[in-house]
Coordinates of C-alpha atoms in Angstrom, one line a residue:
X267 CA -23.9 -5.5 -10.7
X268 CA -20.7 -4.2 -12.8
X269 CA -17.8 -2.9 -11.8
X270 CA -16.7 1.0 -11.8
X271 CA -13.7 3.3 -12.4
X272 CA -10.7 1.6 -13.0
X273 CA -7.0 2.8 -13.7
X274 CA -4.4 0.1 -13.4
X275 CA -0.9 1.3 -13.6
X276 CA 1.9 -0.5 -15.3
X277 CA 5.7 0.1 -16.0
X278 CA 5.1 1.5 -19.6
X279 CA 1.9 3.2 -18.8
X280 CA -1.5 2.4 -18.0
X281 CA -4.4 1.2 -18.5
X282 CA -8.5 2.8 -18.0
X283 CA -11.2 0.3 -17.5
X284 CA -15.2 0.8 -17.0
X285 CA -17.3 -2.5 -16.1
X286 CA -13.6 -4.3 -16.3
X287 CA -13.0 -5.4 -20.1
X288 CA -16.5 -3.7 -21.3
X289 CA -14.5 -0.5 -22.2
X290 CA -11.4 0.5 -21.9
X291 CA -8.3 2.6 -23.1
X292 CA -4.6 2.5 -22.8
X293 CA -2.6 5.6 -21.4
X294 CA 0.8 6.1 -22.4
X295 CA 3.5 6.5 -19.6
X296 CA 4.2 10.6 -20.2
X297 CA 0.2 11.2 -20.0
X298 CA -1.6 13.7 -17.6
X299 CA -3.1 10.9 -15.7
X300 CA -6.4 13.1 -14.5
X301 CA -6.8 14.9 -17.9
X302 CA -6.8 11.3 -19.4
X303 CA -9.0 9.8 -17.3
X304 CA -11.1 12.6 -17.6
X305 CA -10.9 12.3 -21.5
X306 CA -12.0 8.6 -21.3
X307 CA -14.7 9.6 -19.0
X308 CA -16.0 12.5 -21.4
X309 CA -15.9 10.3 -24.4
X310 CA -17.6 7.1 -22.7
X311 CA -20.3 9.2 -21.2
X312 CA -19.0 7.7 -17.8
X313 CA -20.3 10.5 -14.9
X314 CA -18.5 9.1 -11.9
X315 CA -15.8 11.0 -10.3
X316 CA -14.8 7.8 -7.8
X317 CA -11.8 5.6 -9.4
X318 CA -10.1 2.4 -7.9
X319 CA -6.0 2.2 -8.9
X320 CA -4.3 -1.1 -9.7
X321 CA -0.6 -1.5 -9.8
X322 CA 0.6 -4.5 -12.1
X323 CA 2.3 -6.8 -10.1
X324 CA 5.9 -6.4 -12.1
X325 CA 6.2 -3.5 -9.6
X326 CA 4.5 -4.2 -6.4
X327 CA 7.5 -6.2 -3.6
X328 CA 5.5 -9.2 -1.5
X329 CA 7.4 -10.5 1.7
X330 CA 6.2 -12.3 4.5
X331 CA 8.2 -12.5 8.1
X332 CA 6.9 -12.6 11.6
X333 CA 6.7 -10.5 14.7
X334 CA 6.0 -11.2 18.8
X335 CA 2.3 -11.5 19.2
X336 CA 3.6 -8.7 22.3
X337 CA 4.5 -6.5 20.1
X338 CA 2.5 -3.0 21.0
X339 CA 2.6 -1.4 17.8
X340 CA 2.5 -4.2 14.5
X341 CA 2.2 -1.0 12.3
X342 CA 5.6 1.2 13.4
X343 CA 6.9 -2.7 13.7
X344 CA 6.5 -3.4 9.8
X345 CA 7.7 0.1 9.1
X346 CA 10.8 -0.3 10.6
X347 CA 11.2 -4.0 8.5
X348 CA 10.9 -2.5 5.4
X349 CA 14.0 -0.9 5.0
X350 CA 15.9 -4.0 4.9
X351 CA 13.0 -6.7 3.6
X352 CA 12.1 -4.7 0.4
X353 CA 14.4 -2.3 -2.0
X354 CA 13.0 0.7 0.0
X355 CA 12.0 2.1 3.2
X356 CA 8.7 3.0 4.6
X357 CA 8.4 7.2 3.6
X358 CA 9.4 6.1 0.1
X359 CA 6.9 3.5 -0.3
X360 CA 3.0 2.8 -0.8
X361 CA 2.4 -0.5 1.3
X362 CA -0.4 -2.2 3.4
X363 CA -0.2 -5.5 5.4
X364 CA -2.2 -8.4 6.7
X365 CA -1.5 -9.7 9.8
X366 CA -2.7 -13.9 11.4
X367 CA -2.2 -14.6 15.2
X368 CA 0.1 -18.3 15.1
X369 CA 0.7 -19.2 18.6
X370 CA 3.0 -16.6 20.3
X371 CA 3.8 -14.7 16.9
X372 CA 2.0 -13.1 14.4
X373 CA 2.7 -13.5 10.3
X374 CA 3.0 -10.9 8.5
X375 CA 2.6 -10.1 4.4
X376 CA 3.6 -7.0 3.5
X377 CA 2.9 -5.8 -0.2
X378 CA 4.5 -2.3 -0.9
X379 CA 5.4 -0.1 -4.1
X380 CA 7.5 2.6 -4.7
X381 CA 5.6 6.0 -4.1
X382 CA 7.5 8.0 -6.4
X383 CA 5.9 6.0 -9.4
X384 CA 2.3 6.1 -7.6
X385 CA 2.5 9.9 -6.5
X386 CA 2.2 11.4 -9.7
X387 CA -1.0 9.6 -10.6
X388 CA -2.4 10.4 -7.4
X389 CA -1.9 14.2 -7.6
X390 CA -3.3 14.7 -11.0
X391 CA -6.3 12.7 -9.8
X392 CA -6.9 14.6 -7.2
X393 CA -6.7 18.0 -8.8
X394 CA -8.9 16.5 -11.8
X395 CA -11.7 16.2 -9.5
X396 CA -11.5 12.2 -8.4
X397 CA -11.5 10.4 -5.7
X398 CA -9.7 7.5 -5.1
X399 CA -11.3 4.7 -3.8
X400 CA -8.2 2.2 -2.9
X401 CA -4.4 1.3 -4.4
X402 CA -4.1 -2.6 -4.9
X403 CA -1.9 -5.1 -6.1
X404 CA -3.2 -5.6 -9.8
X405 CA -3.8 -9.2 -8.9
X406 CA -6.8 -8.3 -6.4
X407 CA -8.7 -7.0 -9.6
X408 CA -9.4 -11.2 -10.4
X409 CA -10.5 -11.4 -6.3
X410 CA -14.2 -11.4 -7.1
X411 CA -17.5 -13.6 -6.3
X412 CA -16.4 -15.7 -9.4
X413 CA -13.3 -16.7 -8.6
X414 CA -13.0 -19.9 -7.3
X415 CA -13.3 -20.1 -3.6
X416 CA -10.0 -23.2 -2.9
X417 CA -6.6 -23.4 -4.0
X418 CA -5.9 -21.3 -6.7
X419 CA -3.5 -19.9 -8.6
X420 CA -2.9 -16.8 -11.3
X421 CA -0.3 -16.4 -13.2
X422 CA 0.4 -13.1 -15.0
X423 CA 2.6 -12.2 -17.2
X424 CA 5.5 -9.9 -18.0
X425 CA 9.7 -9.5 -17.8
X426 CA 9.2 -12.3 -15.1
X427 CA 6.2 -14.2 -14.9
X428 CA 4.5 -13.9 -11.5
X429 CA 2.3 -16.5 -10.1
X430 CA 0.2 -15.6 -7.4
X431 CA -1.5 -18.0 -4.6
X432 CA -4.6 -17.5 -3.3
X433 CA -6.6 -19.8 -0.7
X434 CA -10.5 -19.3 0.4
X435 CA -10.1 -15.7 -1.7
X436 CA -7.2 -13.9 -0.4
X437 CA -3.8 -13.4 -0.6
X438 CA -1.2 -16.6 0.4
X439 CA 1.8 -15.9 -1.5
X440 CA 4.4 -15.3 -4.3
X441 CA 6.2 -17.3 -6.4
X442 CA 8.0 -16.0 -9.8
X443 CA 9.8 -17.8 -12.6
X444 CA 12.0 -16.9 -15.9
X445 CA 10.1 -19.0 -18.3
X446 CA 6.1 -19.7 -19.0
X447 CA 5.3 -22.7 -16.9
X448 CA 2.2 -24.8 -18.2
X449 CA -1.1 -25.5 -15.5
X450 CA 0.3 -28.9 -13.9
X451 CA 3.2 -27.5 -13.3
X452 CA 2.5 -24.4 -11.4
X453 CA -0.3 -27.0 -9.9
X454 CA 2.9 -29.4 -8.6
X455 CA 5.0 -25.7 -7.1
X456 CA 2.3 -24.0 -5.6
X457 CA 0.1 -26.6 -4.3
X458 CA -3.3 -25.6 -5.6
X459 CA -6.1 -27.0 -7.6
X460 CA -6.7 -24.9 -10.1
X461 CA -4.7 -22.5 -12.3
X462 CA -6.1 -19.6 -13.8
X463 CA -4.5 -17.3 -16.4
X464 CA -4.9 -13.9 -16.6
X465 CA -5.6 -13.0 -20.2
X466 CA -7.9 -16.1 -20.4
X467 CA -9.9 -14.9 -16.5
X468 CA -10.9 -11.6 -18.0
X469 CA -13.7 -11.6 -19.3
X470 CA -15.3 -14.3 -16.6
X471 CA -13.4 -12.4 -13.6
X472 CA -13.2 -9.0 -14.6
X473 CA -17.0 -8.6 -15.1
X474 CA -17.9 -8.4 -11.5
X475 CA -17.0 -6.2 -8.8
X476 CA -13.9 -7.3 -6.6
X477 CA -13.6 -8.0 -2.9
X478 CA -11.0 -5.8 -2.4
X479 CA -10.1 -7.5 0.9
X480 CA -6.3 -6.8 1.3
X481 CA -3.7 -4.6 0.6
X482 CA -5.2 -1.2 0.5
X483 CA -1.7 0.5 -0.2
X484 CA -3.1 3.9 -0.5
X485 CA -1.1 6.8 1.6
X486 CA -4.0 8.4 4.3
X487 CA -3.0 11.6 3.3
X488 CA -5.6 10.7 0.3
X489 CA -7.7 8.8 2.5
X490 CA -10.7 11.3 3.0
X491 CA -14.0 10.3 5.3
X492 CA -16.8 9.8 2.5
X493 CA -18.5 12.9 3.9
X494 CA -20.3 12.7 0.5
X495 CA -22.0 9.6 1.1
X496 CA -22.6 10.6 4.6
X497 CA -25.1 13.1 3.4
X498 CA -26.5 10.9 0.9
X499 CA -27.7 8.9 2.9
X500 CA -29.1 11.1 4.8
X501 CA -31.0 13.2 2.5
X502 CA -32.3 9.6 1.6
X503 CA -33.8 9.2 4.8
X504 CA -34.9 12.7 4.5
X505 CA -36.7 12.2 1.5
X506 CA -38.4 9.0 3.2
X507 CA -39.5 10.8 5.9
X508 CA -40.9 13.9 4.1
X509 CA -42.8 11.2 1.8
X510 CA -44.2 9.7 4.3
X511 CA -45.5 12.8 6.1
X512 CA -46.8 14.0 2.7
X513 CA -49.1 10.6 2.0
X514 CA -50.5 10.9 5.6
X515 CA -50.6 14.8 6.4
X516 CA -50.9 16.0 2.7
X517 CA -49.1 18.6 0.1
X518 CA -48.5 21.3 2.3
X519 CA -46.9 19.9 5.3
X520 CA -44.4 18.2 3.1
X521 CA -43.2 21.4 2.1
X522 CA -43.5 22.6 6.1
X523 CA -41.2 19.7 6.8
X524 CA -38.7 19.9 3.8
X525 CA -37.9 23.5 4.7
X526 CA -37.2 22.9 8.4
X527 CA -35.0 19.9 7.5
X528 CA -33.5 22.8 4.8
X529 CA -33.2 24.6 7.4
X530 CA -31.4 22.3 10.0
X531 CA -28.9 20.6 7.2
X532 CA -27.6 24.1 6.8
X533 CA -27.5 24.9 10.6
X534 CA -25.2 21.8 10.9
X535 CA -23.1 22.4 8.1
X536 CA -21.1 24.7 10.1
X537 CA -20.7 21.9 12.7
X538 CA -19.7 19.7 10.5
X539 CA -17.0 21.8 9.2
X540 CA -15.7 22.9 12.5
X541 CA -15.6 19.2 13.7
X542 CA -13.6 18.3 10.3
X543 CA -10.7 21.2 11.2
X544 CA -10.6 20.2 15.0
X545 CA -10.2 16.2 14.0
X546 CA -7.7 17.2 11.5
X547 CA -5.5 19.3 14.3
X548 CA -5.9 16.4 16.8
X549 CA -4.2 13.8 14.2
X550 CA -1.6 16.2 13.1
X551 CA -0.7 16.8 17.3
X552 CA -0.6 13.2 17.7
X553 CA 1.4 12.8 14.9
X554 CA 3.6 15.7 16.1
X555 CA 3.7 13.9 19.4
X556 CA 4.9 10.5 18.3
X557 CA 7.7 11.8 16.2
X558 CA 9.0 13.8 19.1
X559 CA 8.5 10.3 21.6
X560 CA 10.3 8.7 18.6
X561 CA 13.9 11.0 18.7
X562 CA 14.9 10.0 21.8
X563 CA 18.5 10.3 23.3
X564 CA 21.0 11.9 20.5
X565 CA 23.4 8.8 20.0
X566 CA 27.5 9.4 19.3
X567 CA 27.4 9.6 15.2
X568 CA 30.1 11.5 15.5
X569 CA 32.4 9.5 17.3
X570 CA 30.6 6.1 15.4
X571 CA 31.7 7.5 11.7
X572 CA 35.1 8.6 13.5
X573 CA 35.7 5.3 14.7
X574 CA 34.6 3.2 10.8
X575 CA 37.2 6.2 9.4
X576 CA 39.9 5.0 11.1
X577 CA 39.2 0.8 11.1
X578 CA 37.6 0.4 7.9
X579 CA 39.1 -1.8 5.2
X580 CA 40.2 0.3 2.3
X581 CA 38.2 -2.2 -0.1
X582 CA 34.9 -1.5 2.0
X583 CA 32.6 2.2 2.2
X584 CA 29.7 3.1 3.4
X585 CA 26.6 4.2 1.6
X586 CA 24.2 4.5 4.2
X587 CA 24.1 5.5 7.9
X588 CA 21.1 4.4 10.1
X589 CA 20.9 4.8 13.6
X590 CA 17.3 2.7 14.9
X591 CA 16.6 4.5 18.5
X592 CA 13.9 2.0 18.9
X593 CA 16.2 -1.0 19.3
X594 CA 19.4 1.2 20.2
X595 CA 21.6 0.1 16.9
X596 CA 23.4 1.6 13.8
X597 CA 22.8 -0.3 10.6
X598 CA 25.6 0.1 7.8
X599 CA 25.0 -0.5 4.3
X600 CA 27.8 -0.1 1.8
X601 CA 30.2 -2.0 -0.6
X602 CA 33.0 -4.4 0.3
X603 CA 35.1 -6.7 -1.3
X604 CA 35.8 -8.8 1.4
X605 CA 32.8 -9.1 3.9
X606 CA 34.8 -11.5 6.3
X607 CA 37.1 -9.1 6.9
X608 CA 35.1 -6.2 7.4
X609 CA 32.8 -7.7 10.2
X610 CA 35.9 -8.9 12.1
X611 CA 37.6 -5.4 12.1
X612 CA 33.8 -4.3 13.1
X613 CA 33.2 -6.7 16.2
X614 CA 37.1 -5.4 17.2
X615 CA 35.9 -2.1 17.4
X616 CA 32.8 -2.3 18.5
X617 CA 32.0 -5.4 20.2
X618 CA 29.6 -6.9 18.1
X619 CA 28.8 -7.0 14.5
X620 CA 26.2 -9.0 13.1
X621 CA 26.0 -8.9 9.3
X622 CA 21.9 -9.2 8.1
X623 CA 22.5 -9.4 4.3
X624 CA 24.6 -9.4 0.7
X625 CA 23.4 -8.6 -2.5
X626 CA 25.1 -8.1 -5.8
X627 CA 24.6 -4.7 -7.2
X628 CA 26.4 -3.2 -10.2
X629 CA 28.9 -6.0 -9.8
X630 CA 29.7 -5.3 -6.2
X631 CA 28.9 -7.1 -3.0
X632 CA 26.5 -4.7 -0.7
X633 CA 25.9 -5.4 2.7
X634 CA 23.9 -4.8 5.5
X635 CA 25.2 -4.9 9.3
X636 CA 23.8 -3.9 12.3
X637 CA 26.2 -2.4 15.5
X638 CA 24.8 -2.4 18.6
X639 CA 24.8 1.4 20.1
X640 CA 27.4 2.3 23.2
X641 CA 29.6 -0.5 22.3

């Protein structure tokens, strides 16, 4: 068994696959992605309409981190982690997790993307007639039956090589590095027993369908019920069932029993269709319902940005403004030359300041601190 539709999407472009490495074709970066997919389909004589996306790895964030085992909701948990664990926050991503019980907490890996370099793609495929199967990390394309079932290890390449860990055939981590590293060594960092490089796993790998265990990244509002494959299947037990009553009650009362099951497919279609709309109204009202449970109490922002106006350090401003109802607290992100000095003014004001990051960016120091609300 061979793979199918493949598009794997890169920084510079992308790439369209059928059977992995049997055929494919590059598409550039300012390309219609549906009309060229379409095009490759046309010219390979490739019928199906079903595609499976890959995003290289040079632009999918990995993090790992933990939660309470009590926590009631591990999903709205990791969403409100991803502001401040990867470069952006959960409406402006694509991301999908895995989660493993460890005593009284639960680990969490987290692999996101940004969505404004997915969205595109998805759109145009979508109004070229496919349907997307799933949006991975390109390195669950080498995830199949072949791969080797330990300790393993692939390393791809790019600006910064990336060498990704896998144990009994899923995901265990990240590690990158500057320069190419040769097999021992990765073997000595990562701890495996075997290294496999990509350009050399292709062909082996790539021929067989992958597992596709992990990291499903792609948004449910392209998520659709497979209402197509619903109704193959049962057309195929339709057609097994006429069959039979053909060999044992002849000719004509097949035809009796095709037309009345004619005849009830298109009474239910209706039903079907009503069902769809009402399941589709219940999920937006929930939705609707959450975010309204979700505003809570309107906190102070007035009087909180009044208050940084007046005690702020000249050296230091804000670029961001967050105020987290679930846990009561602002979070401040912003520029400062001297981070020591702007948490103590903070905690003077307020109480209590606790400072969760620093970066560099552009040359200046960024920071991240979190306020507690009603101080």
């Amino acid at each position: 068994m061979k793979r199918g539709l493949e598009l794997v999407i890169g920084r510079s472009g992308g790439m369209a696959c059928w059977g992995g490495t049997e055929r494919c074709a590059a598409v550039s970066a300012d390309a219609d992605w549906g009309a060229a997919l379409d095009r490759f389909c046309r010219k390979q004589g490739i019928r199906a309409r079903v595609v499976t996306l890959y995003v290289a790895e040079e632009l999918v964030f990995h993090c790992s981190f933990e939660l309470p085992a009590s926590t009631p909701d591990l999903r709205q948990a990791v969403e409100m982690q991803l502001g401040m664990l990867t470069p952006f926050a959960a409406g402006d991503s694509c991301f999908a997790f895995t989660r493993r019980r460890d005593g009284d907490a639960v680990k969490i890996q987290v692999a996101a993307c940004a969505r404004s370099r997915i969205e595109p793609a998805l759109a145009s495929l979508k109004e070229a007639g496919f349907t997307v199967r799933g949006l991975y990390p390109e390195s669950q394309r080498y995830l199949t039956s072949r791969s080797p079932a330990g300790s393993w290890a692939l390393a791809l390449g790019g600006r910064i090589h990336r060498i990704v860990v896998f144990r009994d055939r899923r995901f265990a981590g990240l590690m990158l590095s500057d320069s190419g590293l040769d097999a021992d060594r990765i073997k000595e960092l990562a701890g495996v027993d075997e290294v496999v490089f990509a350009g050399d796993a292709a062909g082996e790998f790539l021929a067989f369908p992958p597992l596709l265990r992990q990291f499903n990244m792609l948004p449910r509002e392209y998520r659709s019920t497979d209402f197509e494959g619903i109704a193959v299947k049962a057309l195929a037990v339709a057609a097994v069932a006429v069959l039979l009553v053909a060999v044992v009650g002849g000719f004509y009362r097949m035809r009796m029993v095709s037309r009345e099951l004619d005849s009830r497919i298109a009474a239910l279609a209706p039903v079907v269709s009503k069902a769809r709309d009402e399941a589709r109204r219940q999920r937006e009202l929930r939705e609707f319902i959450d975010a309204y449970d979700r505003i809570g109490a309107n906190p102070d922002i007035f009087g909180v940005l009044a208050s940084l106006t007046r005690v702020m350090p000249a050296h230091s401003y804000l670029d961001q403004l967050q105020y987290d109802g679930g846990r009561g607290v602002y979070l401040l992100r912003g520029f400062t030359r001297d981070v020591g000095e702007l948490t103590t003014v903070l905690e003077k004001e307020f109480g209590r300041a606790k400072l969760k990051s620093t970066s560099r960016r552009a040359g200046k120091l960024y920071f991240q601190i979190e306020l507690e609300a009603g101080q």
